[in-house]
Coordinates of C-alpha atoms and ligand atoms in Angstrom, one line a residue:
X1 CA 2.5 7.8 -24.5
X2 CA 0.6 10.4 -22.2
X3 CA 4.6 13.4 -21.0
X4 CA 4.4 16.2 -19.4
X5 CA 5.8 19.2 -21.6
X6 CA 6.4 22.5 -22.3
X7 CA 4.7 25.1 -24.6
X8 CA 4.9 28.6 -24.7
X9 CA 5.8 28.8 -21.1
X10 CA 2.3 26.6 -19.5
X11 CA 2.7 23.3 -18.9
X12 CA 0.4 20.3 -20.6
X13 CA -0.2 16.8 -20.6
X14 CA 0.7 15.7 -24.8
X15 CA 0.8 12.7 -26.5
X16 CA 4.2 12.1 -27.5
X17 CA 6.1 9.4 -28.8
X18 CA 6.9 5.4 -27.1
X19 CA 10.3 5.0 -26.1
X20 CA 12.3 1.7 -27.1
X21 CA 15.1 0.9 -24.7
X22 CA 18.9 0.5 -26.7
X23 CA 21.1 -1.2 -26.5
X24 CA 22.1 -1.2 -22.8
X25 CA 19.2 0.9 -22.0
X26 CA 16.0 -0.1 -19.8
X27 CA 12.3 1.3 -20.3
X28 CA 10.1 2.6 -16.8
X29 CA 6.6 2.0 -17.0
X30 CA 6.8 5.7 -14.6
X31 CA 5.2 4.7 -11.6
X32 CA 5.9 8.8 -10.1
X33 CA 8.3 11.9 -11.3
X34 CA 9.4 14.1 -8.4
X35 CA 9.3 17.7 -9.6
X36 CA 12.2 20.3 -9.5
X37 CA 13.3 23.6 -9.3
X38 CA 14.8 22.8 -13.0
X39 CA 11.7 21.7 -14.3
X40 CA 10.5 25.2 -12.9
X41 CA 12.9 26.6 -14.7
X42 CA 13.3 24.8 -18.4
X43 CA 9.0 25.4 -18.3
X44 CA 9.6 29.1 -18.5
X45 CA 12.2 29.3 -20.7
X46 CA 15.3 29.2 -18.5
X47 CA 17.2 26.2 -18.0
X48 CA 17.6 23.7 -21.4
X49 CA 17.9 20.8 -21.6
X50 CA 22.3 19.7 -22.5
X51 CA 21.8 18.8 -26.8
X52 CA 20.3 16.2 -27.5
X53 CA 17.9 16.6 -24.9
X54 CA 14.1 17.8 -26.2
X55 CA 13.9 21.2 -24.4
X56 CA 9.8 20.3 -24.6
X57 CA 9.8 17.3 -22.2
X58 CA 10.4 18.0 -18.4
X59 CA 11.4 15.7 -16.1
X60 CA 14.3 14.7 -14.2
X61 CA 13.9 11.8 -11.7
X62 CA 11.1 9.1 -12.0
X63 CA 10.5 5.2 -10.3
X64 CA 8.6 3.0 -11.3
X65 CA 9.2 -1.4 -12.7
X66 CA 11.2 -2.2 -15.5
X67 CA 8.9 -3.0 -19.0
X68 CA 11.6 -3.8 -21.5
X69 CA 14.8 -4.0 -21.5
X70 CA 17.6 -3.3 -24.9
X71 CA 19.6 -6.6 -25.9
X72 CA 22.7 -6.0 -24.0
X73 CA 21.8 -4.8 -20.8
X74 CA 22.4 -6.9 -18.2
X75 CA 21.8 -5.0 -14.5
X76 CA 17.5 -4.9 -14.9
X77 CA 15.6 -7.7 -15.5
X78 CA 12.0 -6.5 -16.9
X79 CA 9.7 -6.4 -13.4
X80 CA 12.3 -4.6 -12.0
X81 CA 11.5 -2.1 -9.1
X82 CA 14.1 0.7 -9.8
X83 CA 14.3 4.8 -10.0
X84 CA 16.4 7.0 -11.6
X85 CA 17.2 10.4 -12.8
X86 CA 17.3 11.7 -16.4
X87 CA 18.6 15.1 -18.1
X88 CA 14.5 15.4 -19.2
X89 CA 11.4 13.3 -19.7
X90 CA 11.2 12.0 -16.6
X91 CA 7.2 13.6 -15.9
X92 CA 5.8 10.1 -18.9
X93 CA 3.8 7.2 -18.8
X94 CA 7.3 5.8 -20.0
X95 CA 11.3 6.8 -19.9
X96 CA 14.2 5.0 -21.1
X97 CA 17.6 5.9 -19.6
X98 CA 20.8 3.6 -19.2
X99 CA 20.2 1.0 -16.7
X100 CA 23.6 2.0 -15.3
X101 CA 21.8 4.6 -14.4
X102 CA 19.3 3.0 -11.7
X103 CA 19.3 2.0 -8.5
X104 CA 16.2 -0.8 -7.1
X105 CA 13.9 0.8 -4.9
X106 CA 14.4 -2.1 -1.1
X107 CA 10.2 -3.9 -0.9
X108 CA 10.1 -1.6 2.6
X109 CA 9.6 2.3 0.3
X110 CA 6.4 2.1 -1.3
X111 CA 7.3 3.4 -5.6
X112 CA 5.6 6.8 -5.5
X113 CA 7.6 8.0 -3.0
X114 CA 10.3 7.0 -4.3
X115 CA 9.8 8.7 -7.4
X116 CA 10.9 12.0 -5.2
X117 CA 14.0 10.7 -3.8
X118 CA 16.5 9.9 -7.0
X119 CA 17.1 14.1 -7.6
X120 CA 18.1 14.7 -4.1
X121 CA 19.7 12.5 -2.7
X122 CA 22.2 11.7 -5.9
X123 CA 22.8 15.5 -5.9
X124 CA 22.5 15.7 -1.4
X125 CA 25.0 12.5 -2.1
X126 CA 27.9 13.7 -4.1
X127 CA 28.1 17.2 -3.3
X128 CA 28.6 16.7 0.9
X129 CA 30.0 12.9 0.8
X130 CA 31.8 12.9 -3.0
X131 CA 32.9 16.8 -3.8
X132 CA 33.2 17.6 0.3
X133 CA 33.6 14.8 1.5
X134 CA 32.4 15.3 4.7
X135 CA 33.8 12.6 7.4
X136 CA 32.1 12.1 11.0
X137 CA 32.1 15.5 13.4
X138 CA 32.5 18.6 10.6
X139 CA 29.9 21.0 11.2
X140 CA 27.7 21.3 8.3
X141 CA 25.5 24.1 7.0
X142 CA 23.2 23.0 4.9
X143 CA 20.8 27.0 3.2
X144 CA 17.4 25.9 2.0
X145 CA 17.3 23.1 4.1
X146 CA 13.6 22.0 4.6
X147 CA 13.7 22.1 0.1
X148 CA 13.7 19.0 -1.5
X149 CA 17.5 18.7 -1.7
X150 CA 18.2 20.1 1.6
X151 CA 15.4 17.8 3.6
X152 CA 17.9 14.7 2.4
X153 CA 21.1 17.0 2.6
X154 CA 20.5 17.4 6.1
X155 CA 19.9 13.4 6.5
X156 CA 22.1 12.5 5.2
X157 CA 24.6 14.7 7.3
X158 CA 23.1 13.4 10.3
X159 CA 23.7 9.8 8.6
X160 CA 27.5 10.8 8.3
X161 CA 28.2 12.0 11.7
X162 CA 28.5 15.3 11.4
X163 CA 27.5 18.5 13.5
X164 CA 24.6 20.0 10.7
X165 CA 23.0 23.0 10.9
X166 CA 19.9 24.3 9.3
X167 CA 19.0 27.2 7.1
X168 CA 15.8 27.6 7.5
X169 CA 13.2 31.0 5.7
X170 CA 11.5 32.0 9.7
X171 CA 11.6 29.7 13.0
X172 CA 8.3 29.0 12.1
X173 CA 8.7 25.0 11.0
X174 CA 11.4 24.9 13.5
X175 CA 10.3 21.6 14.3
X176 CA 10.3 20.1 10.4
X177 CA 14.3 20.9 10.3
X178 CA 14.9 19.1 13.4
X179 CA 13.5 16.6 12.7
X180 CA 15.5 16.1 10.3
X181 CA 18.3 15.3 12.2
X182 CA 19.3 19.4 12.7
X183 CA 21.5 20.6 15.7
X184 CA 20.6 23.9 14.6
X185 CA 18.5 25.6 12.9
X186 CA 19.1 28.9 11.5
X187 CA 17.6 32.0 9.5
X188 CA 19.7 34.6 7.3
X189 CA 19.8 37.2 9.9
X190 CA 21.7 34.7 12.5
X191 CA 24.3 33.4 10.0
X192 CA 26.8 36.9 11.2
X193 CA 28.3 34.3 13.8
X194 CA 27.1 30.7 13.1
X195 CA 29.8 28.3 12.1
X196 CA 31.6 27.8 11.5
X197 CA 31.4 25.1 9.3
X198 CA 33.3 22.5 7.6
X199 CA 30.6 22.8 5.0
X200 CA 28.2 24.1 3.1
X201 CA 26.3 23.3 1.3
X202 CA 25.3 26.3 -0.7
X203 CA 20.9 25.6 -2.0
X204 CA 20.4 29.0 -2.6
X205 CA 22.9 30.7 -3.9
X206 CA 23.5 34.6 -3.3
X207 CA 22.5 35.8 -0.5
X208 CA 23.2 32.5 2.0
X209 CA 26.6 33.0 -0.3
X210 CA 27.6 36.0 1.3
X211 CA 27.3 35.0 4.8
X212 CA 28.7 31.8 5.0
X213 CA 31.8 32.9 2.9
X214 CA 32.8 34.9 5.9
X215 CA 32.1 31.4 8.6
X216 CA 33.7 28.9 6.6
X217 CA 36.4 27.7 9.6
X218 CA 39.7 26.6 8.0
X219 CA 40.2 24.4 5.0
X220 CA 36.5 24.8 4.9
X221 CA 34.4 24.0 1.5
X222 CA 31.7 25.3 0.3
X223 CA 29.7 23.4 -3.2
X224 CA 27.2 25.5 -4.6
X225 CA 23.8 23.6 -5.9
X226 CA 21.6 26.5 -6.1
X227 CA 21.3 30.5 -6.7
X228 CA 17.8 31.3 -6.7
X229 CA 18.3 33.6 -4.3
X230 CA 21.1 34.9 -6.7
X231 CA 23.9 34.1 -8.6
X232 CA 26.4 36.2 -8.4
X233 CA 28.4 38.2 -5.7
X234 CA 31.7 40.1 -4.6
X235 CA 33.6 38.6 -1.7
X236 CA 36.6 39.1 -0.2
X237 CA 39.3 36.8 -1.6
X238 CA 41.9 37.9 1.2
X239 CA 38.8 35.9 3.2
X240 CA 39.2 32.8 1.7
X241 CA 42.8 32.2 1.3
X242 CA 42.7 33.3 5.6
X243 CA 41.0 29.6 6.1
X244 CA 42.1 28.5 3.0
X245 CA 39.0 28.5 1.4
X246 CA 37.2 26.7 -1.3
X247 CA 34.5 27.1 -3.6
X248 CA 33.0 25.0 -5.7
X249 CA 29.7 24.3 -7.9
X250 CA 27.6 20.8 -9.7
X251 CA 24.9 20.6 -11.1
X252 CA 24.1 16.6 -12.3
X253 CA 21.9 16.9 -15.1
X254 CA 24.4 17.7 -18.3
X255 CA 27.2 14.7 -16.4
X256 CA 28.0 11.9 -18.8
X257 CA 26.2 8.3 -18.5
X258 CA 29.4 6.6 -16.4
X259 CA 29.6 9.3 -14.4
X260 CA 25.3 8.9 -13.2
X261 CA 25.8 5.2 -13.4
X262 CA 28.7 5.6 -10.6
X263 CA 26.8 7.8 -8.4
X264 CA 23.9 5.6 -8.7
X265 CA 25.9 2.7 -6.8
X266 CA 27.3 5.2 -4.5
X267 CA 23.9 5.3 -3.7
X268 CA 22.7 2.2 -4.4
X269 CA 25.9 1.2 -2.0
X270 CA 25.4 3.6 1.7
X271 CA 22.1 5.2 1.0
X272 CA 20.2 2.8 0.5
X273 CA 19.4 1.0 3.7
X274 CA 19.2 3.7 5.3
X275 CA 16.2 3.9 3.1
X276 CA 14.7 0.9 3.9
X277 CA 15.1 1.0 7.1
X278 CA 13.4 4.3 7.8
X279 CA 15.9 6.8 8.7
X280 CA 16.3 8.8 6.3
X281 CA 13.1 9.3 4.0
X282 CA 11.1 11.6 1.2
X283 CA 9.2 13.8 2.9
X284 CA 6.1 14.4 0.3
X285 CA 4.6 18.0 0.4
X286 CA 1.7 16.1 -2.4
X287 CA 0.6 14.0 -5.1
X288 CA -0.6 14.5 -8.1
X289 CA -2.4 12.5 -11.2
X290 CA -0.4 13.3 -14.2
X291 CA -3.0 14.7 -15.6
X292 CA -3.4 17.7 -13.3
X293 CA 1.0 18.5 -13.9
X294 CA -0.1 22.1 -14.6
X295 CA -1.8 22.5 -11.1
X296 CA 1.7 19.9 -8.9
X297 CA 3.4 23.1 -10.8
X298 CA 1.4 25.5 -9.8
X299 CA 2.0 24.6 -6.5
X300 CA 6.0 24.0 -6.2
X301 CA 6.3 27.4 -6.8
X302 CA 4.4 28.7 -3.4
X303 CA 6.3 28.9 -0.5
X304 CA 6.1 27.0 2.6
X305 CA 6.1 23.7 0.3
X306 CA 6.8 20.3 3.0
X307 CA 9.1 18.1 1.0
X308 CA 8.7 16.7 -2.4
X309 CA 5.7 17.3 -5.3
X310 CA 5.1 13.9 -6.4
X311 CA 3.5 13.2 -10.6
X312 CA 1.9 9.5 -10.3
X313 CA 1.9 8.3 -13.4
X314 CA 0.2 4.6 -12.1
X315 CA -0.4 2.6 -9.4
X316 CA 2.3 0.1 -8.5
Ligands
LIG401 N1 22.5 21.3 -9.5 C1 22.6 20.5 -9.5 O1 22.6 20.0 -9.9 C2 21.1 20.5 -8.4 C3 20.2 19.4 -8.2 C4 19.4 19.1 -7.8 C5 19.1 20.7 -6.9 N2 19.5 22.3 -7.7 C6 19.1 23.1 -7.0 O2 19.3 23.5 -5.3 C7 17.9 24.5 -5.4 C8 16.8 23.5 -4.1 O3 16.7 22.1 -5.3 P1 15.1 22.2 -4.3 O4 14.6 20.8 -4.9 O5 15.5 21.1 -3.2 O6 14.1 23.6 -4.7 P2 13.1 23.3 -3.3 O7 12.1 22.1 -2.9 O8 12.6 24.3 -4.1 O9 13.8 23.6 -2.1 C9 14.5 25.6 -2.1 C10 14.6 25.2 -0.4 O10 14.4 26.9 -0.2 C11 14.2 27.5 0.9 N3 14.4 29.4 0.7 C12 14.0 30.3 -0.5 N4 14.1 31.6 -1.0 C13 15.3 31.6 0.3 C14 14.9 32.6 1.2 N5 15.3 33.8 0.6 N6 15.5 32.3 2.5 C15 15.4 30.7 2.8 N7 15.1 29.8 2.5 C16 14.6 30.2 1.8 C17 12.8 27.0 0.4 O11 12.0 27.7 0.9 P3 9.9 27.9 0.9 O12 9.1 27.3 0.1 O13 10.0 28.8 1.6 O14 10.3 29.4 -0.1 C18 12.8 25.8 0.6 O15 12.8 25.6 1.2 C19 17.2 24.9 -6.4 O16 18.0 26.2 -7.1 C20 17.5 23.4 -7.5 O17 17.3 24.0 -9.3 C21 21.0 22.1 -8.2

């Protein structure tokens, strides 16, 4: 079985063991697998997977067709079109996961495109709705709004009835942010008099968080998901106290199976109708065959991406 691996900080494709599903698991013949910032970090040796996962294997999300199931698996059957998240190894011809964590791919949705949906969808839905408590009319700031997670987060916030501000690198790509559903497009140096925000989805880290903290509404919540622009900062506790603000952080990867399964159910119930009808879309920057994974990783590291970068493994 062919799989993307990272060895000595270089990405390549190698032959790995053929995975077999355990009792409650399903084996998925992967059609496409998205690339995420965490893969890049892992490949560079900065973000090892949780204990028990092979640090050489890459890939956190996939879509494909179930081709084998364990004896106690009830959630899916051979032949089902599915997508999901995993703590590693999704960029491969086959991936084995707990069947309860799989989400069906609606018939209207292309399996290649679906491979770029789960990581952003699970992350954004969990952060905005389950952790952030987003309700209709909330003012939401999404930093890194044109990236993989951000572009889905802007759409989800809009669908949920929020007033959405999208923070982008510069104003050259405003039209894309408005097309996602943003009401307002901001750059970092415009943040100081924006808001106040009920929810900040912090995908960039310290550089924007430093300013966003001062723009929080009363009872505002900040959910920190990414730290690409810096992982630490000094901020005024009095500012936070004054608005009774909450700052929380979250990661998805190391969560136990039952939490991922719960999230899969919420994604299936809350987001699939919008995905199927096209009001929620995965924006694809480009696709690369699995064998060209190294080139795709290189492209991911360039600024100015427009949505997801996907590795295609087989035709659907
Ligand atoms: N906690 C979790 O469970 C979880 C899950 C998924 C992702 N994440 C993290 O969330 C972050 C976003 O992930 P992603 O997949 O959306 O990454 P991505 O696709 O690379 O998107 C990042 C976006 O931020 C923009 N950006 C970067 N630096 C900026 C700056 N200084 N000012 C303005 N915009 C800037 C990028 O623009 P350019 O293209 O112009 O650089 C890009 O649009 C990453 O740090 C990732 O590790 C966390």
